[in-house]
């Protein structure tokens, strides 16, 4: 029986395990999906060695960037983004080969593109981690100018305290790539001048639990268009399956 799984730490909320196991059961696929909660990225080697039937992995926080050094090759897109969230596991003789892909950008661009209006030209990307790299790449591929938002002084970023109402009106697409507002901390949200938002503002939250975050609620109250990360997650899952099963 083939095996697939998810690596990350911690794995409190895993959409993938229920999605894939339901898929395997309903489609009669002889496979199983497991969570591999690993406290350090080095443990990926043990996961691969002790599961010879493993055919693919998904990668989540905090290993999307760190895992790259353990892989044999990367897709062109994963290399350009600098983050991996899908690994294909294959075997040539006794050698195990790990190839990294990125399905974040596919899931995100397909789900946000129908929502973009002609006046959506600039975007704020909240966060600087592996997911934000894919989102930044995806927005640029859709023709938007982007700037990343960080709590700390970093090159090519703006800090939250420097986001004025004028910035919000100019950068009217805002994507939350941070865990801020995720269950069980649903009473938290990124600190932004929400009062400057209006019907031209598009707020997209990668979080899907809760299904309407405080970030989304506060924007919606000002007339903003809002969306959570559930459709992106589904599209990512479709893409993962294709990556695992396509011939290179």
C-alpha atoms as a printed R data frame, in Angstrom:
    type eleno elety resid chain resno       x      y       z
1   ATOM     1    CA   UNK     A     1   0.000  0.000   0.000
2   ATOM     2    CA   UNK     A     2   1.348  3.416  -0.985
3   ATOM     3    CA   UNK     A     3   1.754  6.000   1.735
4   ATOM     4    CA   UNK     A     4   1.618  9.794   1.676
5   ATOM     5    CA   UNK     A     5   1.931 12.243   4.521
6   ATOM     6    CA   UNK     A     6   2.431 15.682   5.995
7   ATOM     7    CA   UNK     A     7   5.522 16.958   7.806
8   ATOM     8    CA   UNK     A     8   5.470 20.014  10.067
9   ATOM     9    CA   UNK     A     9   5.443 21.063  13.685
10  ATOM    10    CA   UNK     A    10   3.048 21.290  15.364
11  ATOM    11    CA   UNK     A    11   0.320 19.580  13.325
12  ATOM    12    CA   UNK     A    12  -2.726 20.648  15.318
13  ATOM    13    CA   UNK     A    13  -4.981 21.356  12.332
14  ATOM    14    CA   UNK     A    14  -4.378 19.171   9.314
15  ATOM    15    CA   UNK     A    15  -6.816 19.491   6.445
16  ATOM    16    CA   UNK     A    16  -4.719 17.125   4.317
17  ATOM    17    CA   UNK     A    17  -5.062 13.925   6.345
18  ATOM    18    CA   UNK     A    18  -8.868 13.883   6.234
19  ATOM    19    CA   UNK     A    19  -9.004 15.120   2.618
20  ATOM    20    CA   UNK     A    20  -6.633 12.487   1.213
21  ATOM    21    CA   UNK     A    21  -7.892  9.537   3.265
22  ATOM    22    CA   UNK     A    22 -11.474 10.340   2.184
23  ATOM    23    CA   UNK     A    23 -10.267 10.621  -1.426
24  ATOM    24    CA   UNK     A    24  -8.478  7.259  -1.255
25  ATOM    25    CA   UNK     A    25 -11.536  5.562   0.233
26  ATOM    26    CA   UNK     A    26 -14.089  7.076  -2.136
27  ATOM    27    CA   UNK     A    27 -11.963  6.469  -5.264
28  ATOM    28    CA   UNK     A    28 -10.778  2.983  -4.269
29  ATOM    29    CA   UNK     A    29  -7.090  4.000  -4.198
30  ATOM    30    CA   UNK     A    30  -4.914  1.578  -2.249
31  ATOM    31    CA   UNK     A    31  -3.098  4.219  -0.202
32  ATOM    32    CA   UNK     A    32  -3.049  5.920   3.170
33  ATOM    33    CA   UNK     A    33  -2.097  9.405   4.419
34  ATOM    34    CA   UNK     A    34  -0.408 10.079   7.756
35  ATOM    35    CA   UNK     A    35   0.754 13.063   9.782
36  ATOM    36    CA   UNK     A    36   4.456 13.074  10.641
37  ATOM    37    CA   UNK     A    37   4.887 15.654  13.388
38  ATOM    38    CA   UNK     A    38   8.651 16.198  13.452
39  ATOM    39    CA   UNK     A    39  10.243 18.578  15.987
40  ATOM    40    CA   UNK     A    40  13.229 19.226  13.695
41  ATOM    41    CA   UNK     A    41  13.526 19.220   9.903
42  ATOM    42    CA   UNK     A    42  16.442 16.728  10.148
43  ATOM    43    CA   UNK     A    43  13.832 14.095  11.057
44  ATOM    44    CA   UNK     A    44  12.604 14.026   7.452
45  ATOM    45    CA   UNK     A    45  15.419 11.552   6.705
46  ATOM    46    CA   UNK     A    46  14.137  9.152   9.353
47  ATOM    47    CA   UNK     A    47  10.562  9.506   8.062
48  ATOM    48    CA   UNK     A    48  11.707  8.570   4.543
49  ATOM    49    CA   UNK     A    49  13.958  5.705   5.693
50  ATOM    50    CA   UNK     A    50  11.383  4.089   7.983
51  ATOM    51    CA   UNK     A    51   8.518  4.356   5.460
52  ATOM    52    CA   UNK     A    52   9.745  2.614   2.276
53  ATOM    53    CA   UNK     A    53   6.208  2.711   0.837
54  ATOM    54    CA   UNK     A    54   6.180  6.537   1.006
55  ATOM    55    CA   UNK     A    55   5.377  8.180  -2.348
56  ATOM    56    CA   UNK     A    56   4.863 11.801  -1.396
57  ATOM    57    CA   UNK     A    57   4.852 14.397   1.350
58  ATOM    58    CA   UNK     A    58   3.252 17.753   1.961
59  ATOM    59    CA   UNK     A    59   5.293 20.280   3.933
60  ATOM    60    CA   UNK     A    60   3.871 22.895   6.275
61  ATOM    61    CA   UNK     A    61   5.091 25.428   8.860
62  ATOM    62    CA   UNK     A    62   7.940 25.806   9.755
63  ATOM    63    CA   UNK     A    63   9.820 23.680   7.173
64  ATOM    64    CA   UNK     A    64   8.884 25.030   3.718
65  ATOM    65    CA   UNK     A    65  12.281 26.698   3.293
66  ATOM    66    CA   UNK     A    66  14.473 24.548   5.555
67  ATOM    67    CA   UNK     A    67  13.500 21.301   3.788
68  ATOM    68    CA   UNK     A    68  15.125 22.394   0.502
69  ATOM    69    CA   UNK     A    69  18.634 21.368   1.602
70  ATOM    70    CA   UNK     A    70  17.422 17.745   2.023
71  ATOM    71    CA   UNK     A    71  16.073 17.441  -1.535
72  ATOM    72    CA   UNK     A    72  17.754 16.067  -4.640
73  ATOM    73    CA   UNK     A    73  16.054 18.477  -7.035
74  ATOM    74    CA   UNK     A    74  13.455 21.256  -7.306
75  ATOM    75    CA   UNK     A    75  10.879 22.228  -9.891
76  ATOM    76    CA   UNK     A    76  11.683 25.526 -11.634
77  ATOM    77    CA   UNK     A    77   8.833 27.228  -9.778
78  ATOM    78    CA   UNK     A    78   9.894 25.956  -6.335
79  ATOM    79    CA   UNK     A    79  13.445 27.146  -7.047
80  ATOM    80    CA   UNK     A    80  12.234 30.604  -8.105
81  ATOM    81    CA   UNK     A    81   9.997 30.915  -5.020
82  ATOM    82    CA   UNK     A    82  12.538 29.499  -2.568
83  ATOM    83    CA   UNK     A    83   9.969 27.375  -0.735
84  ATOM    84    CA   UNK     A    84   8.627 23.823  -1.073
85  ATOM    85    CA   UNK     A    85   5.347 22.385   0.170
86  ATOM    86    CA   UNK     A    86   5.151 19.176  -1.911
87  ATOM    87    CA   UNK     A    87   7.807 16.450  -2.125
88  ATOM    88    CA   UNK     A    88   7.671 13.575  -4.577
89  ATOM    89    CA   UNK     A    89   9.404 10.433  -3.279
90  ATOM    90    CA   UNK     A    90  10.670  7.997  -5.922
91  ATOM    91    CA   UNK     A    91  13.174  5.145  -6.019
92  ATOM    92    CA   UNK     A    92  15.917  4.216  -8.456
93  ATOM    93    CA   UNK     A    93  17.426  0.922  -7.345
94  ATOM    94    CA   UNK     A    94  18.373  1.414  -3.697
95  ATOM    95    CA   UNK     A    95  18.476  5.201  -3.985
96  ATOM    96    CA   UNK     A    96  15.562  7.312  -2.756
97  ATOM    97    CA   UNK     A    97  15.038 10.530  -4.727
98  ATOM    98    CA   UNK     A    98  13.236 13.558  -3.273
99  ATOM    99    CA   UNK     A    99  11.965 16.295  -5.585
100 ATOM   100    CA   UNK     A   100  10.411 19.516  -4.297
101 ATOM   101    CA   UNK     A   101   7.466 21.413  -5.782
102 ATOM   102    CA   UNK     A   102   5.309 24.358  -4.722
103 ATOM   103    CA   UNK     A   103   1.523 24.068  -4.913
104 ATOM   104    CA   UNK     A   104   0.874 27.202  -2.812
105 ATOM   105    CA   UNK     A   105   1.280 29.476  -5.809
106 ATOM   106    CA   UNK     A   106  -1.090 27.381  -7.981
107 ATOM   107    CA   UNK     A   107  -3.804 27.227  -5.313
108 ATOM   108    CA   UNK     A   108  -3.503 30.902  -4.487
109 ATOM   109    CA   UNK     A   109  -3.445 32.384  -7.990
110 ATOM   110    CA   UNK     A   110  -6.361 30.242  -9.201
111 ATOM   111    CA   UNK     A   111  -8.493 31.277  -6.232
112 ATOM   112    CA   UNK     A   112  -7.693 35.018  -6.130
113 ATOM   113    CA   UNK     A   113  -7.603 35.771  -9.861
114 ATOM   114    CA   UNK     A   114 -11.422 35.857 -10.351
115 ATOM   115    CA   UNK     A   115 -11.676 38.413  -7.502
116 ATOM   116    CA   UNK     A   116  -9.211 40.932  -8.926
117 ATOM   117    CA   UNK     A   117 -10.591 44.151 -10.403
118 ATOM   118    CA   UNK     A   118  -8.790 46.631 -12.712
119 ATOM   119    CA   UNK     A   119  -8.133 48.915  -9.712
120 ATOM   120    CA   UNK     A   120  -6.260 46.148  -7.871
121 ATOM   121    CA   UNK     A   121  -2.708 47.015  -8.870
122 ATOM   122    CA   UNK     A   122  -0.715 46.827  -5.626
123 ATOM   123    CA   UNK     A   123  -0.690 44.328  -2.760
124 ATOM   124    CA   UNK     A   124   0.571 44.032   0.799
125 ATOM   125    CA   UNK     A   125   1.837 40.552   1.720
126 ATOM   126    CA   UNK     A   126   1.668 40.104   5.491
127 ATOM   127    CA   UNK     A   127   4.542 37.909   6.676
128 ATOM   128    CA   UNK     A   128   7.965 36.868   5.418
129 ATOM   129    CA   UNK     A   129   7.899 33.045   5.733
130 ATOM   130    CA   UNK     A   130   7.694 30.284   3.128
131 ATOM   131    CA   UNK     A   131   4.012 30.840   2.326
132 ATOM   132    CA   UNK     A   132   4.543 34.569   1.803
133 ATOM   133    CA   UNK     A   133   7.241 33.837  -0.791
134 ATOM   134    CA   UNK     A   134   4.767 31.829  -2.885
135 ATOM   135    CA   UNK     A   135   2.035 34.459  -2.470
136 ATOM   136    CA   UNK     A   136   4.437 37.244  -3.478
137 ATOM   137    CA   UNK     A   137   5.485 35.217  -6.545
138 ATOM   138    CA   UNK     A   138   1.832 34.514  -7.420
139 ATOM   139    CA   UNK     A   139   0.714 38.146  -7.123
140 ATOM   140    CA   UNK     A   140   3.594 39.320  -9.304
141 ATOM   141    CA   UNK     A   141   2.699 36.664 -11.901
142 ATOM   142    CA   UNK     A   142  -0.812 38.199 -11.959
143 ATOM   143    CA   UNK     A   143   0.701 41.631 -12.655
144 ATOM   144    CA   UNK     A   144   0.488 43.193  -9.195
145 ATOM   145    CA   UNK     A   145   3.202 45.220  -7.503
146 ATOM   146    CA   UNK     A   146   3.898 43.877  -4.000
147 ATOM   147    CA   UNK     A   147   5.548 44.765  -0.736
148 ATOM   148    CA   UNK     A   148   6.021 42.428   2.227
149 ATOM   149    CA   UNK     A   149   5.030 43.466   5.734
150 ATOM   150    CA   UNK     A   150   7.127 42.449   8.738
151 ATOM   151    CA   UNK     A   151   7.107 43.141  12.458
152 ATOM   152    CA   UNK     A   152  10.860 43.684  12.261
153 ATOM   153    CA   UNK     A   153  13.223 45.849  10.236
154 ATOM   154    CA   UNK     A   154  14.124 43.799   7.167
155 ATOM   155    CA   UNK     A   155  15.272 44.801   3.708
156 ATOM   156    CA   UNK     A   156  12.482 45.247   1.156
157 ATOM   157    CA   UNK     A   157   9.730 45.234   3.799
158 ATOM   158    CA   UNK     A   158   7.473 47.749   5.489
159 ATOM   159    CA   UNK     A   159   6.729 47.493   9.209
160 ATOM   160    CA   UNK     A   160   3.157 47.336  10.531
161 ATOM   161    CA   UNK     A   161   3.519 50.625  12.430
162 ATOM   162    CA   UNK     A   162   4.370 52.396   9.144
163 ATOM   163    CA   UNK     A   163   1.200 51.293   7.343
164 ATOM   164    CA   UNK     A   164  -0.866 54.475   7.107
165 ATOM   165    CA   UNK     A   165  -4.402 54.897   5.736
166 ATOM   166    CA   UNK     A   166  -2.759 56.207   2.537
167 ATOM   167    CA   UNK     A   167  -0.799 52.946   2.161
168 ATOM   168    CA   UNK     A   168  -4.022 50.936   2.624
169 ATOM   169    CA   UNK     A   169  -5.763 52.913  -0.121
170 ATOM   170    CA   UNK     A   170  -2.833 52.463  -2.513
171 ATOM   171    CA   UNK     A   171  -2.102 48.805  -1.697
172 ATOM   172    CA   UNK     A   172  -5.719 47.678  -1.719
173 ATOM   173    CA   UNK     A   173  -5.071 43.914  -1.957
174 ATOM   174    CA   UNK     A   174  -3.913 42.551   1.401
175 ATOM   175    CA   UNK     A   175  -2.985 38.899   1.904
176 ATOM   176    CA   UNK     A   176  -2.429 37.500   5.402
177 ATOM   177    CA   UNK     A   177   0.309 34.840   5.252
178 ATOM   178    CA   UNK     A   178   0.840 34.775   9.030
179 ATOM   179    CA   UNK     A   179  -0.814 32.512  11.640
180 ATOM   180    CA   UNK     A   180  -2.241 35.613  13.362
181 ATOM   181    CA   UNK     A   181  -5.957 34.979  13.976
182 ATOM   182    CA   UNK     A   182  -5.800 31.195  13.581
183 ATOM   183    CA   UNK     A   183  -7.788 29.045  16.021
184 ATOM   184    CA   UNK     A   184  -7.448 29.021  19.044
185 ATOM   185    CA   UNK     A   185  -6.308 32.675  18.781
186 ATOM   186    CA   UNK     A   186  -9.351 33.793  16.809
187 ATOM   187    CA   UNK     A   187  -9.562 37.053  18.781
188 ATOM   188    CA   UNK     A   188  -6.302 38.314  17.213
189 ATOM   189    CA   UNK     A   189  -5.692 40.056  13.899
190 ATOM   190    CA   UNK     A   190  -2.876 41.882  12.105
191 ATOM   191    CA   UNK     A   191  -2.618 45.500  13.318
192 ATOM   192    CA   UNK     A   192  -3.707 47.649  10.371
193 ATOM   193    CA   UNK     A   193  -5.736 50.862   9.867
194 ATOM   194    CA   UNK     A   194  -8.917 48.953   8.949
195 ATOM   195    CA   UNK     A   195 -10.916 52.202   8.998
196 ATOM   196    CA   UNK     A   196  -9.159 53.184   5.725
197 ATOM   197    CA   UNK     A   197 -10.590 50.157   3.898
198 ATOM   198    CA   UNK     A   198 -13.627 50.308   1.605
199 ATOM   199    CA   UNK     A   199 -15.314 48.374  -1.199
200 ATOM   200    CA   UNK     A   200 -12.130 48.640  -3.298
201 ATOM   201    CA   UNK     A   201 -10.165 46.669  -0.684
202 ATOM   202    CA   UNK     A   202  -9.636 42.926  -1.131
203 ATOM   203    CA   UNK     A   203  -8.600 40.961   1.959
204 ATOM   204    CA   UNK     A   204  -7.418 37.382   1.497
205 ATOM   205    CA   UNK     A   205  -6.533 35.259   4.535
206 ATOM   206    CA   UNK     A   206  -4.618 32.002   4.088
207 ATOM   207    CA   UNK     A   207  -6.192 30.845   7.365
208 ATOM   208    CA   UNK     A   208  -9.334 28.674   7.082
209 ATOM   209    CA   UNK     A   209  -9.985 27.961  10.771
210 ATOM   210    CA   UNK     A   210 -11.997 29.946  11.792
211 ATOM   211    CA   UNK     A   211 -13.674 30.329   8.413
212 ATOM   212    CA   UNK     A   212 -14.046 34.074   9.014
213 ATOM   213    CA   UNK     A   213 -11.066 35.537  10.853
214 ATOM   214    CA   UNK     A   214 -11.086 38.827  12.746
215 ATOM   215    CA   UNK     A   215  -8.934 40.254   9.909
216 ATOM   216    CA   UNK     A   216 -11.740 39.393   7.489
217 ATOM   217    CA   UNK     A   217 -14.524 40.618   9.810
218 ATOM   218    CA   UNK     A   218 -12.893 44.005  10.379
219 ATOM   219    CA   UNK     A   219 -12.369 44.515   6.643
220 ATOM   220    CA   UNK     A   220 -15.887 43.333   5.801
221 ATOM   221    CA   UNK     A   221 -17.323 45.876   8.251
222 ATOM   222    CA   UNK     A   222 -15.734 48.601   6.082
223 ATOM   223    CA   UNK     A   223 -17.153 47.115   2.858
224 ATOM   224    CA   UNK     A   224 -14.050 45.152   1.804
225 ATOM   225    CA   UNK     A   225 -14.293 41.947  -0.242
226 ATOM   226    CA   UNK     A   226 -12.923 39.046   1.823
227 ATOM   227    CA   UNK     A   227 -11.912 35.421   1.269
228 ATOM   228    CA   UNK     A   228 -10.375 32.682   3.408
229 ATOM   229    CA   UNK     A   229  -7.855 30.005   2.443
230 ATOM   230    CA   UNK     A   230 -10.143 26.993   2.032
231 ATOM   231    CA   UNK     A   231 -10.440 27.041  -1.766
232 ATOM   232    CA   UNK     A   232  -6.679 27.552  -2.023
233 ATOM   233    CA   UNK     A   233  -6.203 24.508   0.201
234 ATOM   234    CA   UNK     A   234  -8.407 22.347  -2.021
235 ATOM   235    CA   UNK     A   235  -6.612 23.517  -5.168
236 ATOM   236    CA   UNK     A   236  -3.268 22.793  -3.475
237 ATOM   237    CA   UNK     A   237  -4.401 19.266  -2.656
238 ATOM   238    CA   UNK     A   238  -5.365 18.646  -6.321
239 ATOM   239    CA   UNK     A   239  -1.953 19.957  -7.408
240 ATOM   240    CA   UNK     A   240  -0.114 17.796  -4.826
241 ATOM   241    CA   UNK     A   241  -1.749 14.660  -6.207
242 ATOM   242    CA   UNK     A   242  -0.754 15.627  -9.747
243 ATOM   243    CA   UNK     A   243   2.868 16.296  -8.712
244 ATOM   244    CA   UNK     A   244   3.110 12.930  -6.928
245 ATOM   245    CA   UNK     A   245   1.702 10.984  -9.841
246 ATOM   246    CA   UNK     A   246   3.037 12.701 -12.948
247 ATOM   247    CA   UNK     A   247   6.015 11.404 -14.867
248 ATOM   248    CA   UNK     A   248   8.960 13.790 -14.718
